[in-house]
Short mmCIF file of C-alpha atoms in Angstrom, two decimals:
data_model
loop_
_atom_site.label_atom_id
_atom_site.label_comp_id
_atom_site.label_asym_id
_atom_site.label_seq_id
_atom_site.Cartn_x
_atom_site.Cartn_y
_atom_site.Cartn_z
CA MET A 190 -6.38 -118.87 85.94
CA GLU A 191 -6.83 -117.14 82.58
CA THR A 192 -5.17 -118.64 79.55
CA PRO A 193 -2.35 -116.47 78.11
CA ALA A 194 -3.69 -117.21 74.60
CA ILE A 195 -6.55 -114.79 75.23
CA PRO A 196 -5.39 -111.28 74.28
CA MET A 197 -5.39 -108.22 76.50
CA PRO A 198 -7.86 -105.43 75.58
CA LYS A 199 -6.41 -102.87 73.18
CA ASP A 200 -8.52 -99.99 74.48
CA ALA A 201 -6.91 -98.25 77.49
CA ARG A 202 -10.36 -97.74 79.06
CA GLU A 203 -11.06 -101.48 78.81
CA ARG A 204 -7.70 -102.23 80.43
CA GLU A 205 -8.69 -99.97 83.32
CA ILE A 206 -11.96 -101.91 83.73
CA LEU A 207 -10.00 -105.17 83.50
CA ASP A 208 -7.79 -104.07 86.41
CA THR A 209 -10.84 -103.18 88.49
CA LEU A 210 -12.64 -106.46 87.73
CA THR A 211 -9.48 -108.47 88.40
CA GLY A 212 -9.32 -106.89 91.85
CA ILE A 213 -13.02 -107.68 92.43
CA ARG A 214 -12.56 -111.28 91.33
CA ASP A 215 -9.57 -111.73 93.62
CA HIS A 216 -11.58 -110.23 96.50
CA LEU A 217 -14.42 -112.72 95.84
CA LEU A 218 -11.94 -115.62 95.75
CA LEU A 219 -10.57 -114.58 99.16
CA LEU A 220 -14.10 -114.11 100.53
CA LYS A 221 -15.17 -117.61 99.47
CA ARG A 222 -12.11 -119.19 101.11
CA ASP A 223 -12.69 -117.49 104.46
CA ARG A 224 -14.40 -120.08 106.68
CA THR A 225 -14.06 -118.07 109.91
CA LYS A 226 -17.38 -116.28 109.31
CA TYR A 227 -20.46 -116.75 107.19
CA ILE A 228 -21.00 -114.80 103.97
CA ARG A 229 -23.26 -111.79 104.52
CA SER A 230 -25.84 -110.57 102.01
CA GLN A 231 -24.72 -106.95 102.26
CA ASP A 232 -21.12 -107.88 101.35
CA VAL A 233 -22.26 -109.80 98.26
CA LEU A 234 -24.70 -107.08 97.12
CA LEU A 235 -22.00 -104.42 97.47
CA VAL A 236 -19.63 -106.35 95.18
CA TYR A 237 -22.51 -107.10 92.79
CA GLU A 238 -23.19 -103.36 92.43
CA GLN A 239 -19.48 -102.73 91.79
CA VAL A 240 -19.45 -105.31 88.96
CA ILE A 241 -22.65 -103.91 87.44
CA GLU A 242 -21.11 -100.42 87.46
CA GLN A 243 -18.12 -101.75 85.51
CA VAL A 244 -20.50 -103.45 83.05
CA LYS A 245 -22.29 -100.15 82.44
CA GLN A 246 -18.97 -98.46 81.67
CA LEU A 247 -17.95 -101.31 79.37
CA ASN A 248 -21.23 -101.11 77.46
CA GLU A 249 -20.70 -97.37 76.92
CA ILE A 250 -17.19 -98.00 75.57
CA ARG A 251 -18.33 -100.76 73.21
CA LYS A 252 -21.55 -99.10 72.06
CA GLY A 253 -21.63 -99.02 68.27
CA ALA A 254 -18.22 -100.72 67.99
CA ALA A 255 -17.70 -103.52 65.46
CA GLU A 256 -18.10 -107.11 66.67
CA ARG A 257 -14.86 -108.33 68.18
CA GLY A 258 -13.52 -111.56 69.63
CA GLU A 259 -13.22 -112.20 73.36
CA ASN A 260 -10.34 -110.65 75.24
CA ARG A 261 -9.06 -111.05 78.79
CA LEU A 262 -11.66 -108.60 80.11
CA ASP A 263 -14.55 -110.81 78.93
CA LYS A 264 -13.06 -113.82 80.67
CA VAL A 265 -12.53 -112.00 83.97
CA LEU A 266 -16.06 -110.57 83.79
CA GLU A 267 -17.37 -114.10 83.27
CA SER A 268 -15.44 -115.25 86.36
CA CYS A 269 -16.95 -112.41 88.40
CA PHE A 270 -20.49 -113.29 87.34
CA GLN A 271 -19.84 -116.99 87.96
CA LEU A 272 -18.57 -116.32 91.46
CA LEU A 273 -21.34 -113.83 92.26
CA SER A 274 -23.90 -116.36 91.05
CA LEU A 275 -22.61 -118.94 93.53
CA PHE A 276 -22.48 -116.28 96.26
CA PHE A 277 -26.16 -115.51 95.66
CA MET A 278 -26.90 -119.20 96.19
CA THR A 279 -24.79 -119.24 99.34
CA ILE A 280 -26.68 -116.31 100.89
CA GLY A 281 -30.00 -117.98 100.07
CA ARG A 282 -31.08 -115.74 97.19
CA THR A 283 -31.50 -118.72 94.87
CA ASN A 284 -34.59 -117.33 93.15
CA GLU A 285 -32.97 -114.16 91.83
CA ALA A 286 -31.49 -113.59 88.39
CA PRO A 287 -27.76 -113.53 89.39
CA ALA A 288 -28.06 -117.04 90.90
CA ALA A 289 -29.09 -118.35 87.48
CA TYR A 290 -25.73 -117.53 85.84
CA ALA A 291 -23.73 -120.49 87.19
CA LEU A 292 -26.68 -122.82 86.66
CA THR A 293 -27.08 -121.90 82.98
CA SER A 294 -23.32 -122.42 82.50
CA THR A 295 -23.57 -125.94 83.89
CA ILE A 296 -26.73 -126.82 81.95
CA LYS A 297 -25.07 -125.58 78.74
CA ARG A 298 -22.05 -127.82 79.40
CA LEU A 299 -24.23 -130.85 80.07
CA LEU A 300 -26.35 -130.29 76.95
CA ASP A 301 -23.25 -129.79 74.79
CA HIS A 302 -21.87 -133.10 76.04
CA LEU A 303 -25.16 -134.93 75.47
CA THR A 304 -25.32 -133.50 71.94
CA GLU A 305 -21.71 -134.49 71.25
CA SER A 306 -22.01 -138.05 72.51
CA GLY A 307 -25.61 -138.76 71.47
CA LEU A 308 -25.84 -140.88 74.63
CA PHE A 309 -28.73 -139.60 76.73
CA SER A 310 -32.15 -140.61 77.99
CA ALA A 311 -35.48 -138.91 78.60
CA LYS A 312 -34.65 -138.65 82.32
CA ASP A 313 -31.59 -136.53 81.51
CA LEU A 314 -33.77 -134.02 79.71
CA GLU A 315 -36.71 -133.91 82.13
CA SER A 316 -34.81 -132.35 85.03
CA MET A 317 -33.08 -129.72 82.89
CA SER A 318 -36.37 -128.86 81.18
CA THR A 319 -38.01 -128.23 84.58
CA THR A 320 -35.04 -126.16 85.77
CA LEU A 321 -35.02 -124.02 82.61
CA ALA A 322 -38.76 -123.38 82.97
CA THR A 323 -38.14 -122.19 86.54
CA LEU A 324 -35.28 -119.95 85.39
CA GLU A 325 -37.48 -118.46 82.68
CA GLY A 326 -40.02 -117.52 85.35
CA VAL A 327 -37.30 -115.95 87.51
CA LEU A 328 -36.03 -113.84 84.60
CA LYS A 329 -39.53 -112.68 83.62
CA ASN A 330 -40.34 -111.64 87.18
CA THR A 331 -36.96 -110.15 88.06
CA ASN A 332 -37.12 -106.74 89.68
CA ALA A 333 -35.43 -103.54 88.61
CA GLN A 334 -32.51 -103.97 91.03
CA HIS A 335 -30.81 -106.36 88.65
CA SER A 336 -28.88 -105.12 85.65
CA PRO A 337 -30.79 -105.27 82.32
CA TYR A 338 -27.47 -106.39 80.81
CA LEU A 339 -27.32 -109.43 83.09
CA VAL A 340 -31.00 -110.28 82.60
CA GLU A 341 -30.64 -110.05 78.81
CA LEU A 342 -27.47 -112.17 78.91
CA LEU A 343 -29.20 -114.82 81.02
CA ALA A 344 -32.27 -114.80 78.77
CA LYS A 345 -30.06 -115.50 75.74
CA ARG A 346 -28.24 -118.32 77.56
CA GLU A 347 -31.54 -119.80 78.70
CA GLU A 348 -32.90 -119.66 75.14
CA LEU A 349 -29.77 -121.40 73.78
CA CYS A 350 -30.21 -124.16 76.36
CA LYS A 351 -33.90 -124.56 75.49
CA THR A 352 -33.09 -124.86 71.77
CA SER A 353 -30.42 -127.48 72.45
CA LEU A 354 -32.80 -129.34 74.76
CA GLU A 355 -35.56 -129.34 72.15
CA ASN A 356 -33.18 -130.76 69.50
CA LEU A 357 -32.26 -133.61 71.84
CA ARG A 358 -35.91 -134.26 72.72
CA LYS A 359 -36.79 -134.55 69.01
CA GLN A 360 -34.23 -137.34 68.64
CA LEU A 361 -35.96 -139.38 71.34
CA GLU A 362 -39.40 -138.71 69.86
CA LYS A 363 -38.30 -140.64 66.76
CA LEU A 364 -38.20 -143.83 68.84
CA ALA A 365 -41.29 -146.05 68.94
CA GLU A 366 -42.82 -146.27 72.43
CA PRO A 367 -41.68 -149.89 73.09
CA LEU A 368 -38.09 -148.93 72.23
CA ARG A 369 -37.86 -146.01 74.66
CA GLU A 370 -37.65 -148.27 77.66
CA ILE A 371 -34.94 -150.37 76.00
CA HIS A 372 -33.06 -147.20 75.03
CA GLU A 373 -33.27 -145.96 78.64
CA LYS A 374 -31.99 -149.32 79.89
CA LEU A 375 -29.02 -149.28 77.51
CA ILE A 376 -27.98 -145.79 78.65
CA SER A 377 -28.26 -146.93 82.27
CA ILE A 378 -26.11 -150.02 81.61
CA LEU A 379 -23.53 -147.94 79.75
CA ARG A 380 -23.18 -145.55 82.68
CA SER A 381 -23.07 -148.34 85.24
CA MET A 382 -20.29 -149.94 83.22
CA SER A 383 -18.35 -146.67 83.02
CA LEU A 384 -18.75 -146.27 86.79
CA ALA A 385 -17.42 -149.79 87.38
CA ASN A 386 -14.54 -148.97 85.05
CA THR A 387 -13.48 -145.98 87.16
CA LYS A 388 -13.70 -147.54 90.62
CA ALA A 389 -10.55 -147.84 92.71
CA LYS A 390 -10.76 -151.62 92.41
CA PHE A 391 -11.96 -152.98 89.06
CA SER A 392 -14.56 -155.77 89.26
CA ALA A 393 -14.78 -157.94 86.15
CA THR A 394 -17.78 -159.74 87.68
CA GLU A 395 -19.74 -156.49 87.92
CA VAL A 396 -19.10 -155.68 84.26
CA GLN A 397 -19.91 -159.25 83.18
CA LYS A 398 -23.30 -159.02 84.91
CA LEU A 399 -24.02 -155.82 83.01
CA GLN A 400 -22.84 -157.46 79.80
CA ALA A 401 -25.27 -160.33 80.44
CA GLN A 402 -28.12 -157.79 80.51
CA LEU A 403 -26.94 -156.53 77.13
CA LYS A 404 -26.95 -160.06 75.74
CA GLU A 405 -30.51 -160.46 77.00
CA ILE A 406 -31.57 -157.34 75.09
CA GLU A 407 -29.64 -158.56 72.05
CA GLY A 408 -31.74 -161.75 72.20
CA LYS A 409 -34.84 -159.69 71.43
CA LEU A 410 -33.54 -158.76 67.98
CA VAL A 411 -35.08 -160.40 64.93
CA ASP A 412 -32.66 -160.37 61.99
CA GLY A 413 -30.84 -157.50 63.68
CA LYS A 414 -34.03 -155.46 64.12
CA PHE A 415 -36.43 -154.67 66.95
CA VAL A 416 -39.94 -155.67 65.86
CA ASP A 417 -43.45 -155.49 67.30
CA ALA A 418 -45.83 -158.42 67.96
CA GLU A 419 -46.82 -158.48 64.26
CA GLY A 420 -43.20 -158.63 63.14
CA SER A 421 -43.10 -155.05 61.81
CA VAL A 422 -39.84 -153.16 62.35
CA LEU A 423 -40.28 -150.54 65.07
CA GLU A 424 -39.48 -146.91 64.31
CA GLY A 425 -36.01 -146.11 65.62
CA SER A 426 -34.89 -149.76 65.50
CA ASP A 427 -31.63 -148.89 63.73
CA LYS A 428 -30.77 -146.21 66.28
CA VAL A 429 -31.36 -148.49 69.29
CA SER A 430 -29.63 -151.52 67.73
CA ASP A 431 -26.66 -149.28 66.88
CA LEU A 432 -26.57 -148.13 70.51
CA LEU A 433 -26.70 -151.76 71.65
CA THR A 434 -23.73 -152.57 69.40
CA ARG A 435 -21.77 -149.60 70.78
CA VAL A 436 -22.44 -150.57 74.40
CA LEU A 437 -21.54 -154.23 73.75
CA HIS A 438 -18.30 -153.11 72.12
CA TRP A 439 -17.59 -150.86 75.11
CA SER A 440 -18.17 -153.77 77.50
CA ASP A 441 -15.56 -155.83 75.64
CA ILE A 442 -13.04 -152.97 75.79
CA VAL A 443 -13.68 -152.41 79.51
CA LEU A 444 -13.19 -156.11 80.29
CA GLU A 445 -10.01 -156.15 78.25
CA ARG A 446 -8.47 -153.00 79.80
CA LYS A 447 -9.67 -153.65 83.38
CA GLY A 448 -9.45 -150.00 84.44
CA ALA A 449 -5.76 -149.71 83.55
CA ILE A 450 -4.79 -146.15 82.57
CA PRO A 451 -1.43 -145.53 80.83
CA ASP A 452 1.07 -143.19 82.47
CA ASN A 453 0.76 -140.45 79.84
CA PHE A 454 -2.91 -139.85 80.84
CA ARG A 455 -2.64 -140.93 84.46
CA ALA A 456 -2.35 -137.43 85.96
CA VAL A 457 -5.51 -136.06 84.32
CA TYR A 458 -7.37 -139.30 85.08
CA ASP A 459 -6.41 -139.20 88.77
CA ARG A 460 -7.45 -135.56 89.02
CA LEU A 461 -10.84 -136.24 87.40
CA VAL A 462 -11.46 -139.22 89.68
CA SER A 463 -10.61 -137.03 92.68
CA ILE A 464 -13.02 -134.30 91.54
CA ARG A 465 -15.76 -136.85 90.87
CA ASN A 466 -15.29 -138.45 94.29
CA ASP A 467 -15.28 -135.09 96.10
CA LEU A 468 -18.49 -134.01 94.37
CA GLU A 469 -20.10 -137.39 95.06
CA LYS A 470 -19.39 -136.97 98.80
CA LEU A 471 -20.79 -133.44 98.72
CA SER A 472 -23.96 -134.71 97.04
CA ILE A 473 -24.50 -137.03 100.03
CA THR A 474 -23.59 -134.57 102.80
CA GLN A 475 -24.43 -131.29 101.03
CA ALA A 476 -26.96 -130.07 103.60
CA TRP A 477 -24.24 -129.98 106.24
CA SER A 478 -21.00 -129.42 104.37
CA LEU A 479 -21.59 -127.53 101.11
CA ARG A 480 -20.89 -123.88 100.60
CA GLU A 481 -22.03 -123.29 97.02
CA THR A 482 -19.02 -121.09 96.29
CA ASP A 483 -16.87 -124.24 96.71
CA LEU A 484 -18.23 -125.41 93.36
CA TYR A 485 -16.36 -122.62 91.56
CA ASP A 486 -12.94 -124.29 91.80
CA TYR A 487 -14.32 -127.66 90.65
CA GLN A 488 -16.16 -126.07 87.76
CA ARG A 489 -13.16 -124.05 86.62
CA GLU A 490 -10.87 -127.07 86.73
CA LEU A 491 -13.36 -129.20 84.77
CA ASP A 492 -13.80 -126.41 82.22
CA LYS A 493 -10.04 -126.20 81.74
CA ILE A 494 -9.70 -129.97 81.16
CA ASP A 495 -12.77 -130.09 78.92
CA GLU A 496 -11.59 -127.14 76.83
CA SER A 497 -8.11 -128.65 76.40
CA ARG A 498 -9.59 -131.18 73.97
CA VAL A 499 -8.82 -130.82 70.27
CA ASP A 500 -11.58 -132.00 67.91
CA GLY A 501 -13.18 -133.73 70.86
CA ASN A 502 -10.14 -135.75 71.91
CA PHE A 503 -7.48 -135.52 74.60
CA PHE A 504 -3.77 -135.30 73.88
CA ASP A 505 -0.85 -136.12 76.14
CA GLU A 506 2.16 -133.83 76.71
CA GLU A 507 3.87 -135.23 73.61
CA GLY A 508 0.85 -134.45 71.43
CA LYS A 509 -0.32 -138.06 71.10
CA PRO A 510 -4.12 -138.52 71.00
CA ALA A 511 -5.97 -140.70 73.50
CA ASP A 512 -7.34 -143.98 72.21
CA LEU A 513 -11.07 -144.73 72.35
CA TYR A 514 -10.89 -146.29 75.83
CA ILE A 515 -9.04 -143.35 77.40
CA GLN A 516 -11.20 -140.78 75.60
CA ARG A 517 -14.49 -142.32 76.77
CA THR A 518 -13.22 -142.89 80.30
CA LEU A 519 -12.09 -139.27 80.73
CA LEU A 520 -15.27 -137.90 79.14
CA TYR A 521 -17.40 -140.04 81.45
CA LEU A 522 -15.63 -138.57 84.49
CA ILE A 523 -16.04 -135.00 83.22
CA ARG A 524 -19.73 -135.48 82.45
CA ARG A 525 -20.41 -137.23 85.74
CA SER A 526 -18.76 -134.36 87.61
CA TYR A 527 -20.76 -131.71 85.76
CA GLY A 528 -23.86 -133.79 86.61
CA TYR A 529 -23.02 -133.63 90.33
CA ILE A 530 -22.44 -129.87 90.14
CA TYR A 531 -25.84 -129.44 88.48
CA TYR A 532 -27.51 -131.55 91.19
CA LEU A 533 -25.81 -129.57 93.97
CA MET A 534 -26.90 -126.26 92.43
CA ILE A 535 -30.56 -127.19 92.00
CA SER A 536 -30.57 -128.63 95.54
CA SER A 537 -29.41 -125.31 97.01
CA GLU A 538 -31.87 -124.18 99.68
CA PRO A 539 -33.24 -120.58 99.70
CA VAL A 540 -31.60 -120.05 103.08
CA SER A 541 -28.42 -118.18 104.01
CA GLU A 542 -25.55 -120.36 105.22
CA ALA A 543 -25.87 -118.47 108.54
CA LEU A 544 -29.28 -120.09 109.08
CA LEU A 545 -28.47 -123.47 107.55
CA PRO A 546 -27.58 -125.15 110.89
CA CYS A 547 -31.07 -124.27 112.21
CA TYR A 548 -32.73 -125.15 108.92
CA ASN A 549 -30.99 -128.53 108.69
CA GLN A 550 -31.81 -129.41 112.30
CA LEU A 551 -35.47 -128.59 111.65
CA GLN A 552 -35.43 -130.69 108.47
CA THR A 553 -34.13 -133.62 110.51
CA LEU A 554 -36.69 -133.02 113.26
CA LYS A 555 -39.51 -132.91 110.72
CA ARG A 556 -38.38 -136.21 109.19
CA CYS A 557 -38.21 -137.82 112.65
CA LEU A 558 -41.66 -136.54 113.66
CA LEU A 559 -43.18 -137.74 110.39
CA GLU A 560 -41.55 -141.12 110.91
CA VAL A 561 -43.05 -141.33 114.41
CA LYS A 562 -46.47 -140.29 113.09
CA ASN A 563 -46.39 -142.82 110.22
CA ASN A 564 -45.47 -145.61 112.64
CA GLY A 565 -48.41 -145.19 115.00
CA GLY A 566 -47.38 -142.16 117.03
CA VAL A 567 -46.18 -142.18 120.65
CA SER A 568 -47.56 -143.97 123.73
CA THR A 569 -47.47 -140.95 126.01
CA ALA A 570 -46.91 -137.24 125.60
CA ARG A 571 -43.71 -137.71 127.63
CA ASP A 572 -42.15 -139.54 124.66
CA LEU A 573 -42.24 -136.25 122.76
CA TYR A 574 -40.11 -134.46 125.36
CA PRO A 575 -36.78 -134.69 123.41
CA TYR A 576 -38.43 -133.28 120.27
CA SER A 577 -40.22 -130.50 122.16
CA MET A 578 -37.04 -129.55 124.01
CA LYS A 579 -35.12 -129.23 120.74
CA LEU A 580 -37.92 -127.26 119.07
CA ASN A 581 -38.13 -124.86 122.00
CA SER A 582 -34.35 -124.37 122.00
CA ILE A 583 -34.50 -123.37 118.32
CA ASP A 584 -37.58 -121.20 118.90
CA ASN A 585 -35.75 -119.37 121.69
CA LEU A 586 -33.08 -118.29 119.19
CA ARG A 587 -35.59 -115.91 117.62
CA VAL A 588 -35.68 -112.21 118.45
CA ASP A 589 -39.11 -110.69 117.78
CA GLY A 590 -39.89 -113.65 115.56
CA LYS A 591 -36.66 -113.36 113.56
CA PHE A 592 -33.46 -115.42 113.54
CA MET A 593 -30.70 -112.87 114.03
CA VAL A 594 -26.96 -113.45 113.72
CA GLY A 595 -25.38 -110.58 115.62
CA ASN A 596 -27.01 -107.50 114.13
CA ASP A 597 -27.59 -109.20 110.78
CA LEU A 598 -30.90 -110.51 109.48
CA PRO A 599 -29.85 -113.39 107.16
CA GLU A 600 -31.88 -114.48 104.11
CA GLY A 601 -34.34 -117.37 104.47
CA GLN A 602 -36.35 -116.19 107.49
CA GLY A 603 -39.63 -117.29 105.90
CA ALA A 604 -38.36 -120.79 105.04
CA VAL A 605 -36.95 -121.42 108.54
CA ASN A 606 -40.02 -120.03 110.34
CA GLU A 607 -42.34 -122.08 108.14
CA LEU A 608 -40.38 -125.25 108.87
CA LEU A 609 -40.38 -124.48 112.61
CA ALA A 610 -44.16 -124.03 112.55
CA GLU A 611 -44.61 -127.35 110.70
CA CYS A 612 -42.54 -129.14 113.35
CA PHE A 613 -44.56 -127.58 116.17
CA ASP A 614 -47.81 -128.62 114.41
CA LEU A 615 -46.58 -132.20 114.01
CA ALA A 616 -45.51 -132.38 117.67
CA TYR A 617 -48.89 -130.98 118.74
CA GLU A 618 -50.79 -133.56 116.64
CA LEU A 619 -48.75 -136.39 118.17
CA ARG A 620 -49.30 -135.05 121.72
CA VAL A 621 -53.09 -134.79 121.23
CA ALA A 622 -53.22 -138.31 119.76
CA ALA A 623 -51.21 -139.68 122.72
CA GLU A 624 -53.42 -137.94 125.29
CA ASP A 625 -56.57 -139.26 123.55
CA GLN A 626 -55.21 -142.81 123.83
CA THR A 627 -54.29 -142.61 127.52
CA PRO A 628 -57.83 -142.78 129.04
CA ALA A 629 -58.80 -145.62 126.74
CA GLU A 630 -55.78 -147.63 127.87
CA SER A 631 -56.59 -147.11 131.58
CA ASP A 632 -60.24 -148.35 131.25
#
């Protein structure tokens, strides 16, 4: 898991902490793989306290010491925080500082890739900007139970992300308003083309249709420039026309290569496609099938492949660099996968996995009741019987108003109770409306 190139700590006290943290990390890895029982808050908080205790000892050892490079201890500590962060999401404590660790790691990766490629749109930045603002609020309001070391570390990571985000936003601000829509469209076409290029069965027709849209945009150029109604060159014209040229060139390459990947890069390509496909399925079924800790293995594998690049490019086992087609194809898959991981993290509900079955059933019930309401309601109160029966069966699971699992009180009680109350209110409204209609129909 850890690269041998990273040195062991020289200090005997650090090596002792490394051994302890390695044991904690291995325990967390076993805990996340155990599907026979749900993850309990008290188990996660106990391990969290153990890690924080090791951090305190490490800070004492390194206090006043000269700046040094990373060693194996730093990497294992990072793994512990990454895992704990995902565990906090899994137990429903998504609005606490530890849960922000994995999210800031993913945002940093995405922003680094956007900066490297220069291929991004305003939509890419909007979501991350909102998420970072939320994280900033979490860190400012964090309570004393969380380590000042962790809070300070997260604040620095959040600030780095905000700076990177602002630099990217400034690039888009240099585009004249009429060009922003075209720029957005070009990024969308580029990604659609890269998606078509990585499908199991390559469709030349699909790429040709996208290429036709590019030709249509190209037709708007006047002497190679984008101009306004008066014929004046729009600010950012060169940047957008350069992007158009790049995407047109990419479309030609894609049509020429037809999704064919040479053997020397086939293994890494197949693995990235598999990761992308797995994460895509999770993004569709996440409410029912995702345990946030599952994301750890995907993230680590992506990190390993991403960090294997030299000067931005991939090399095969014989040390030969990937050509432009292979490089862009592999990078697209990596970035798409990180994008899915980000989406899955921000979609994590503030509910323990122990309560998720109830929570998800109530979400479905609420959607059904709203659908019934928006389509004219029900004819008679009897039509609501299936919904009422299900609501009552969930309500009966409560003990003194709480959803217990054995002797445990899982996180997310407020969210589940609130959703249950909303469903009861909707069912009541529909019943009253149906009863009001009945006399009128019998007259």
